[in-house]
Amino acid sequence: MGASITLAGESLIAQKHAAQLGLDVTRFIFANVPGLDPSGPVDRAAPKPAVAQIVHVYDIPKENAGYVNPNQVVYSSQIGSDVGDWDFNWIGLETAEGVLFAVAYVPLQIKRRNIPPLQIGNNLTRNFLVAFDGAQALTGITIDASTWQHDFTVRLAGIDERERLSNRDVFGRACFFGASLQLVKVGSAYQLQPGSAYVEGIRLVRSAALAVVPPAFPTTAWLDVALQRELSDVVASWNVVFATDRPDYTDSAGVRHYCVALADLPNAGTITDRRSVELIDGPLVKHFAARTGDYEYLRARATTKEDVDLGNLPNAKSDDPSTNSSEILATTAALNRLQQQVGESLTGMVASFAMSTAPTGWLKCNGAVVSRTTFASLFARIGTVFGAGDGTSTFGLPDLRGLFPRGLDDGRGIDVGRVLGAYQEMMHQSHTHTASAGADGNHVHSAWTDVQGAHTHATAGAPGIGQGAPGANSVQQSSGAHETAWAGAHSHNIGMNGSGNHSHAITVNAAGAAETRPKNIALLFCIKY
């Protein structure tokens, strides 16, 4: 799609500027031009289409004109669904004088009127933005387009501002990479060299040299930078101005401008560069990253102990770990030797570990046969105490699997006769047990008494009275009572026969398991090599 101000429009702009008169764009013209190529350039010299090709004319209300920035204004047409039916591929802006001011070519568009229930109409909104120097002032438009065009201007402006502030945090007020935008004199002319720079977080890029003309001397060249709307985008806008001083300012459209000095020109032959320069000629990540080699401008090359308050540290150094002086610094060689000495003192040490594998520098105490060369230090300490291996190139390690270590008697007299590394079977200390006897079952004994001689007892009787039938004057006969007198005490001897010999079973209960041991925990024994 092509769009452009016509030659007649350019001429009218010049006339209005010269006469200091306002430019009044009053209407949209929609036309359907046969054979029009929407992708081709606009014929700026062409007149309005023929009357038969014009399908609609829209008068622009005053409130439908707004400014984007001081050099851009936009006109909007809003056609409701009560208008139609027609097609168009040509849009023009016409001034109050009837001058065709601007033209746009578009692919064929349709506009339909709403005719329920036969046809659903459509609304048509078309905006036409024109850009030329002083557009806002010449047209007299005072309405900001953002107040009547619903877009994401505020949201995008916030994004732009956050990006600008983030860049400013990195690059500061101004940062020029190398010779970027440097003002130089070539022959008798002045120009800004190409390159990249950041001013108040706004990125500037110039791909070719820019010619500039100082109006007089002495003067100062300033870079005037702003983020400014252009068509539907916001871009970095900048230009070179000459003035004694140029503070930051906000223009009539509310756009903030940032001004930084490029160079002082006291006369035609002298240029004093005032840019804030960083010698960066590639990606920042490569510039910041550490590299091998030396850097001429590296701050650390000139750093002294005094710079970091370490001036009281000594300069002398030593590789000897036995040196005991606060005026001498130990080197890494000294530390390595000290570490070696500590490690060597532990060679042959047996220790237990709560792990299933031997740690670095240790071997399992599992009776393995190992190399006398590989483990020369250990062989020098324990020799063949735990096995001679093959007798020439290997030696045995202690085997502590399932065993408790015991301190060497070394003449104390508790474990007499033991030598280093000797194995000892388990043994019980002498002790006693209690025993109990069980019952042997029931049995009987026979018994007898002897005869002790005869004896008698005296008896006294009482006679009965009368006999006869019962009557008034008769007495009935009754039985009499008898008494026996004591004949003196006597005794009998009792004898009991034996029941024969018998025995009782004695039981001593067994105690313990397959071995004698205290409560314990299983750990891995290893030896230091």
mmCIF file with all atom_site columns, C-alpha atoms in Angstrom, residues 110-227:
data_model
loop_
_atom_site.group_PDB
_atom_site.id
_atom_site.type_symbol
_atom_site.label_atom_id
_atom_site.label_alt_id
_atom_site.label_comp_id
_atom_site.label_asym_id
_atom_site.label_entity_id
_atom_site.label_seq_id
_atom_site.pdbx_PDB_ins_code
_atom_site.Cartn_x
_atom_site.Cartn_y
_atom_site.Cartn_z
_atom_site.occupancy
_atom_site.B_iso_or_equiv
_atom_site.pdbx_formal_charge
_atom_site.auth_seq_id
_atom_site.auth_comp_id
_atom_site.auth_asym_id
_atom_site.auth_atom_id
_atom_site.pdbx_PDB_model_num
ATOM 1   C CA . ILE A 1 110 ? -16.006 -2.929 0.474  1.00 0.00 ? 110 ILE A CA 1
ATOM 2   C CA . LYS A 1 111 ? -18.520 -0.733 2.294  1.00 0.00 ? 111 LYS A CA 1
ATOM 3   C CA . ARG A 1 112 ? -21.989 -2.142 2.845  1.00 0.00 ? 112 ARG A CA 1
ATOM 4   C CA . ARG A 1 113 ? -25.142 -0.629 4.273  1.00 0.00 ? 113 ARG A CA 1
ATOM 5   C CA . ASN A 1 114 ? -27.056 -2.513 6.941  1.00 0.00 ? 114 ASN A CA 1
ATOM 6   C CA . ILE A 1 115 ? -30.332 -3.844 5.416  1.00 0.00 ? 115 ILE A CA 1
ATOM 7   C CA . PRO A 1 116 ? -31.913 -6.271 7.933  1.00 0.00 ? 116 PRO A CA 1
ATOM 8   C CA . PRO A 1 117 ? -32.503 -9.106 7.453  1.00 0.00 ? 117 PRO A CA 1
ATOM 9   C CA . LEU A 1 118 ? -31.102 -9.171 3.936  1.00 0.00 ? 118 LEU A CA 1
ATOM 10  C CA . GLN A 1 119 ? -27.640 -7.694 4.573  1.00 0.00 ? 119 GLN A CA 1
ATOM 11  C CA . ILE A 1 120 ? -25.390 -6.924 7.525  1.00 0.00 ? 120 ILE A CA 1
ATOM 12  C CA . GLY A 1 121 ? -23.622 -3.637 7.069  1.00 0.00 ? 121 GLY A CA 1
ATOM 13  C CA . ASN A 1 122 ? -20.164 -2.628 8.213  1.00 0.00 ? 122 ASN A CA 1
ATOM 14  C CA . ASN A 1 123 ? -18.620 0.411  9.847  1.00 0.00 ? 123 ASN A CA 1
ATOM 15  C CA . LEU A 1 124 ? -15.600 1.932  8.167  1.00 0.00 ? 124 LEU A CA 1
ATOM 16  C CA . THR A 1 125 ? -12.824 3.814  9.951  1.00 0.00 ? 125 THR A CA 1
ATOM 17  C CA . ARG A 1 126 ? -9.830  5.086  8.012  1.00 0.00 ? 126 ARG A CA 1
ATOM 18  C CA . ASN A 1 127 ? -6.989  7.197  9.409  1.00 0.00 ? 127 ASN A CA 1
ATOM 19  C CA . PHE A 1 128 ? -4.671  9.199  7.185  1.00 0.00 ? 128 PHE A CA 1
ATOM 20  C CA . LEU A 1 129 ? -1.416  10.406 8.731  1.00 0.00 ? 129 LEU A CA 1
ATOM 21  C CA . VAL A 1 130 ? 0.626   13.087 6.977  1.00 0.00 ? 130 VAL A CA 1
ATOM 22  C CA . ALA A 1 131 ? 4.098   14.173 8.005  1.00 0.00 ? 131 ALA A CA 1
ATOM 23  C CA . PHE A 1 132 ? 5.967   17.356 7.143  1.00 0.00 ? 132 PHE A CA 1
ATOM 24  C CA . ASP A 1 133 ? 7.982   19.925 9.075  1.00 0.00 ? 133 ASP A CA 1
ATOM 25  C CA . GLY A 1 134 ? 5.781   22.074 11.273 1.00 0.00 ? 134 GLY A CA 1
ATOM 26  C CA . ALA A 1 135 ? 2.623   20.089 10.465 1.00 0.00 ? 135 ALA A CA 1
ATOM 27  C CA . GLN A 1 136 ? 0.955   20.765 13.808 1.00 0.00 ? 136 GLN A CA 1
ATOM 28  C CA . ALA A 1 137 ? 1.627   24.495 13.706 1.00 0.00 ? 137 ALA A CA 1
ATOM 29  C CA . LEU A 1 138 ? 0.566   24.904 10.058 1.00 0.00 ? 138 LEU A CA 1
ATOM 30  C CA . THR A 1 139 ? -2.707  22.988 10.452 1.00 0.00 ? 139 THR A CA 1
ATOM 31  C CA . GLY A 1 140 ? -3.468  24.570 13.828 1.00 0.00 ? 140 GLY A CA 1
ATOM 32  C CA . ILE A 1 141 ? -4.499  21.205 15.249 1.00 0.00 ? 141 ILE A CA 1
ATOM 33  C CA . THR A 1 142 ? -4.511  21.249 19.068 1.00 0.00 ? 142 THR A CA 1
ATOM 34  C CA . ILE A 1 143 ? -6.031  17.857 19.850 1.00 0.00 ? 143 ILE A CA 1
ATOM 35  C CA . ASP A 1 144 ? -3.653  15.042 20.766 1.00 0.00 ? 144 ASP A CA 1
ATOM 36  C CA . ALA A 1 145 ? -4.576  12.108 18.539 1.00 0.00 ? 145 ALA A CA 1
ATOM 37  C CA . SER A 1 146 ? -4.230  9.719  21.471 1.00 0.00 ? 146 SER A CA 1
ATOM 38  C CA . THR A 1 147 ? -7.349  11.273 23.053 1.00 0.00 ? 147 THR A CA 1
ATOM 39  C CA . TRP A 1 148 ? -9.667  10.094 20.275 1.00 0.00 ? 148 TRP A CA 1
ATOM 40  C CA . GLN A 1 149 ? -7.819  7.138  18.809 1.00 0.00 ? 149 GLN A CA 1
ATOM 41  C CA . HIS A 1 150 ? -8.106  4.067  21.010 1.00 0.00 ? 150 HIS A CA 1
ATOM 42  C CA . ASP A 1 151 ? -4.710  2.397  20.898 1.00 0.00 ? 151 ASP A CA 1
ATOM 43  C CA . PHE A 1 152 ? -1.992  1.119  23.162 1.00 0.00 ? 152 PHE A CA 1
ATOM 44  C CA . THR A 1 153 ? -0.079  4.383  23.264 1.00 0.00 ? 153 THR A CA 1
ATOM 45  C CA . VAL A 1 154 ? 0.015   4.581  27.067 1.00 0.00 ? 154 VAL A CA 1
ATOM 46  C CA . ARG A 1 155 ? 1.000   0.947  27.450 1.00 0.00 ? 155 ARG A CA 1
ATOM 47  C CA . LEU A 1 156 ? 3.688   1.140  24.788 1.00 0.00 ? 156 LEU A CA 1
ATOM 48  C CA . ALA A 1 157 ? 4.949   4.437  26.181 1.00 0.00 ? 157 ALA A CA 1
ATOM 49  C CA . GLY A 1 158 ? 5.405   2.738  29.549 1.00 0.00 ? 158 GLY A CA 1
ATOM 50  C CA . ILE A 1 159 ? 7.381   -0.055 27.911 1.00 0.00 ? 159 ILE A CA 1
ATOM 51  C CA . ASP A 1 160 ? 9.552   2.454  26.057 1.00 0.00 ? 160 ASP A CA 1
ATOM 52  C CA . GLU A 1 161 ? 10.231  4.373  29.259 1.00 0.00 ? 161 GLU A CA 1
ATOM 53  C CA . ARG A 1 162 ? 11.199  1.256  31.222 1.00 0.00 ? 162 ARG A CA 1
ATOM 54  C CA . GLU A 1 163 ? 13.556  0.245  28.432 1.00 0.00 ? 163 GLU A CA 1
ATOM 55  C CA . ARG A 1 164 ? 15.071  3.721  28.359 1.00 0.00 ? 164 ARG A CA 1
ATOM 56  C CA . LEU A 1 165 ? 15.634  3.746  32.111 1.00 0.00 ? 165 LEU A CA 1
ATOM 57  C CA . SER A 1 166 ? 17.150  0.244  32.016 1.00 0.00 ? 166 SER A CA 1
ATOM 58  C CA . ASN A 1 167 ? 19.580  1.368  29.330 1.00 0.00 ? 167 ASN A CA 1
ATOM 59  C CA . ARG A 1 168 ? 20.434  4.466  31.337 1.00 0.00 ? 168 ARG A CA 1
ATOM 60  C CA . ASP A 1 169 ? 21.300  2.293  34.340 1.00 0.00 ? 169 ASP A CA 1
ATOM 61  C CA . VAL A 1 170 ? 23.835  0.504  32.137 1.00 0.00 ? 170 VAL A CA 1
ATOM 62  C CA . PHE A 1 171 ? 25.214  3.308  29.955 1.00 0.00 ? 171 PHE A CA 1
ATOM 63  C CA . GLY A 1 172 ? 24.636  6.375  32.126 1.00 0.00 ? 172 GLY A CA 1
ATOM 64  C CA . ARG A 1 173 ? 23.761  9.836  30.851 1.00 0.00 ? 173 ARG A CA 1
ATOM 65  C CA . ALA A 1 174 ? 25.672  9.326  27.609 1.00 0.00 ? 174 ALA A CA 1
ATOM 66  C CA . CYS A 1 175 ? 27.918  6.618  26.185 1.00 0.00 ? 175 CYS A CA 1
ATOM 67  C CA . PHE A 1 176 ? 29.591  6.812  22.767 1.00 0.00 ? 176 PHE A CA 1
ATOM 68  C CA . PHE A 1 177 ? 31.280  3.667  21.449 1.00 0.00 ? 177 PHE A CA 1
ATOM 69  C CA . GLY A 1 178 ? 34.725  4.560  20.168 1.00 0.00 ? 178 GLY A CA 1
ATOM 70  C CA . ALA A 1 179 ? 34.523  7.179  17.410 1.00 0.00 ? 179 ALA A CA 1
ATOM 71  C CA . SER A 1 180 ? 30.721  6.949  17.097 1.00 0.00 ? 180 SER A CA 1
ATOM 72  C CA . LEU A 1 181 ? 29.081  10.322 16.289 1.00 0.00 ? 181 LEU A CA 1
ATOM 73  C CA . GLN A 1 182 ? 32.387  12.127 16.734 1.00 0.00 ? 182 GLN A CA 1
ATOM 74  C CA . LEU A 1 183 ? 32.489  15.577 15.154 1.00 0.00 ? 183 LEU A CA 1
ATOM 75  C CA . VAL A 1 184 ? 35.457  15.791 12.784 1.00 0.00 ? 184 VAL A CA 1
ATOM 76  C CA . LYS A 1 185 ? 36.657  18.158 10.097 1.00 0.00 ? 185 LYS A CA 1
ATOM 77  C CA . VAL A 1 186 ? 37.250  16.735 6.633  1.00 0.00 ? 186 VAL A CA 1
ATOM 78  C CA . GLY A 1 187 ? 38.890  19.332 4.450  1.00 0.00 ? 187 GLY A CA 1
ATOM 79  C CA . SER A 1 188 ? 36.912  22.483 5.078  1.00 0.00 ? 188 SER A CA 1
ATOM 80  C CA . ALA A 1 189 ? 33.683  20.651 6.004  1.00 0.00 ? 189 ALA A CA 1
ATOM 81  C CA . TYR A 1 190 ? 32.437  19.146 9.249  1.00 0.00 ? 190 TYR A CA 1
ATOM 82  C CA . GLN A 1 191 ? 30.729  15.810 9.719  1.00 0.00 ? 191 GLN A CA 1
ATOM 83  C CA . LEU A 1 192 ? 29.577  13.327 12.363 1.00 0.00 ? 192 LEU A CA 1
ATOM 84  C CA . GLN A 1 193 ? 31.152  9.916  12.015 1.00 0.00 ? 193 GLN A CA 1
ATOM 85  C CA . PRO A 1 194 ? 28.907  6.827  11.879 1.00 0.00 ? 194 PRO A CA 1
ATOM 86  C CA . GLY A 1 195 ? 28.450  4.492  14.842 1.00 0.00 ? 195 GLY A CA 1
ATOM 87  C CA . SER A 1 196 ? 26.334  3.765  17.898 1.00 0.00 ? 196 SER A CA 1
ATOM 88  C CA . ALA A 1 197 ? 25.703  5.642  21.117 1.00 0.00 ? 197 ALA A CA 1
ATOM 89  C CA . TYR A 1 198 ? 23.294  5.869  24.036 1.00 0.00 ? 198 TYR A CA 1
ATOM 90  C CA . VAL A 1 199 ? 21.944  9.186  25.311 1.00 0.00 ? 199 VAL A CA 1
ATOM 91  C CA . GLU A 1 200 ? 19.736  9.015  28.422 1.00 0.00 ? 200 GLU A CA 1
ATOM 92  C CA . GLY A 1 201 ? 19.054  5.373  27.563 1.00 0.00 ? 201 GLY A CA 1
ATOM 93  C CA . ILE A 1 202 ? 17.973  6.097  23.966 1.00 0.00 ? 202 ILE A CA 1
ATOM 94  C CA . ARG A 1 203 ? 19.945  4.091  21.421 1.00 0.00 ? 203 ARG A CA 1
ATOM 95  C CA . LEU A 1 204 ? 21.271  6.014  18.419 1.00 0.00 ? 204 LEU A CA 1
ATOM 96  C CA . VAL A 1 205 ? 22.672  4.406  15.277 1.00 0.00 ? 205 VAL A CA 1
ATOM 97  C CA . ARG A 1 206 ? 24.168  6.146  12.271 1.00 0.00 ? 206 ARG A CA 1
ATOM 98  C CA . SER A 1 207 ? 25.292  3.999  9.347  1.00 0.00 ? 207 SER A CA 1
ATOM 99  C CA . ALA A 1 208 ? 26.917  6.796  7.322  1.00 0.00 ? 208 ALA A CA 1
ATOM 100 C CA . ALA A 1 209 ? 28.656  10.079 8.043  1.00 0.00 ? 209 ALA A CA 1
ATOM 101 C CA . LEU A 1 210 ? 26.376  13.100 8.541  1.00 0.00 ? 210 LEU A CA 1
ATOM 102 C CA . ALA A 1 211 ? 27.437  16.506 7.217  1.00 0.00 ? 211 ALA A CA 1
ATOM 103 C CA . VAL A 1 212 ? 26.881  19.442 9.588  1.00 0.00 ? 212 VAL A CA 1
ATOM 104 C CA . VAL A 1 213 ? 27.471  23.170 9.173  1.00 0.00 ? 213 VAL A CA 1
ATOM 105 C CA . PRO A 1 214 ? 28.389  25.317 12.198 1.00 0.00 ? 214 PRO A CA 1
ATOM 106 C CA . PRO A 1 215 ? 26.643  28.696 11.838 1.00 0.00 ? 215 PRO A CA 1
ATOM 107 C CA . ALA A 1 216 ? 29.438  30.697 13.491 1.00 0.00 ? 216 ALA A CA 1
ATOM 108 C CA . PHE A 1 217 ? 32.416  30.475 15.849 1.00 0.00 ? 217 PHE A CA 1
ATOM 109 C CA . PRO A 1 218 ? 32.910  30.032 18.719 1.00 0.00 ? 218 PRO A CA 1
ATOM 110 C CA . THR A 1 219 ? 30.085  27.534 19.301 1.00 0.00 ? 219 THR A CA 1
ATOM 111 C CA . THR A 1 220 ? 29.266  24.150 20.782 1.00 0.00 ? 220 THR A CA 1
ATOM 112 C CA . ALA A 1 221 ? 27.744  21.226 18.911 1.00 0.00 ? 221 ALA A CA 1
ATOM 113 C CA . TRP A 1 222 ? 24.930  19.502 20.791 1.00 0.00 ? 222 TRP A CA 1
ATOM 114 C CA . LEU A 1 223 ? 23.073  16.258 20.160 1.00 0.00 ? 223 LEU A CA 1
ATOM 115 C CA . ASP A 1 224 ? 19.309  16.761 20.667 1.00 0.00 ? 224 ASP A CA 1
ATOM 116 C CA . VAL A 1 225 ? 17.706  13.334 21.276 1.00 0.00 ? 225 VAL A CA 1
ATOM 117 C CA . ALA A 1 226 ? 14.086  12.262 21.854 1.00 0.00 ? 226 ALA A CA 1
ATOM 118 C CA . LEU A 1 227 ? 11.777  9.259  21.567 1.00 0.00 ? 227 LEU A CA 1
#
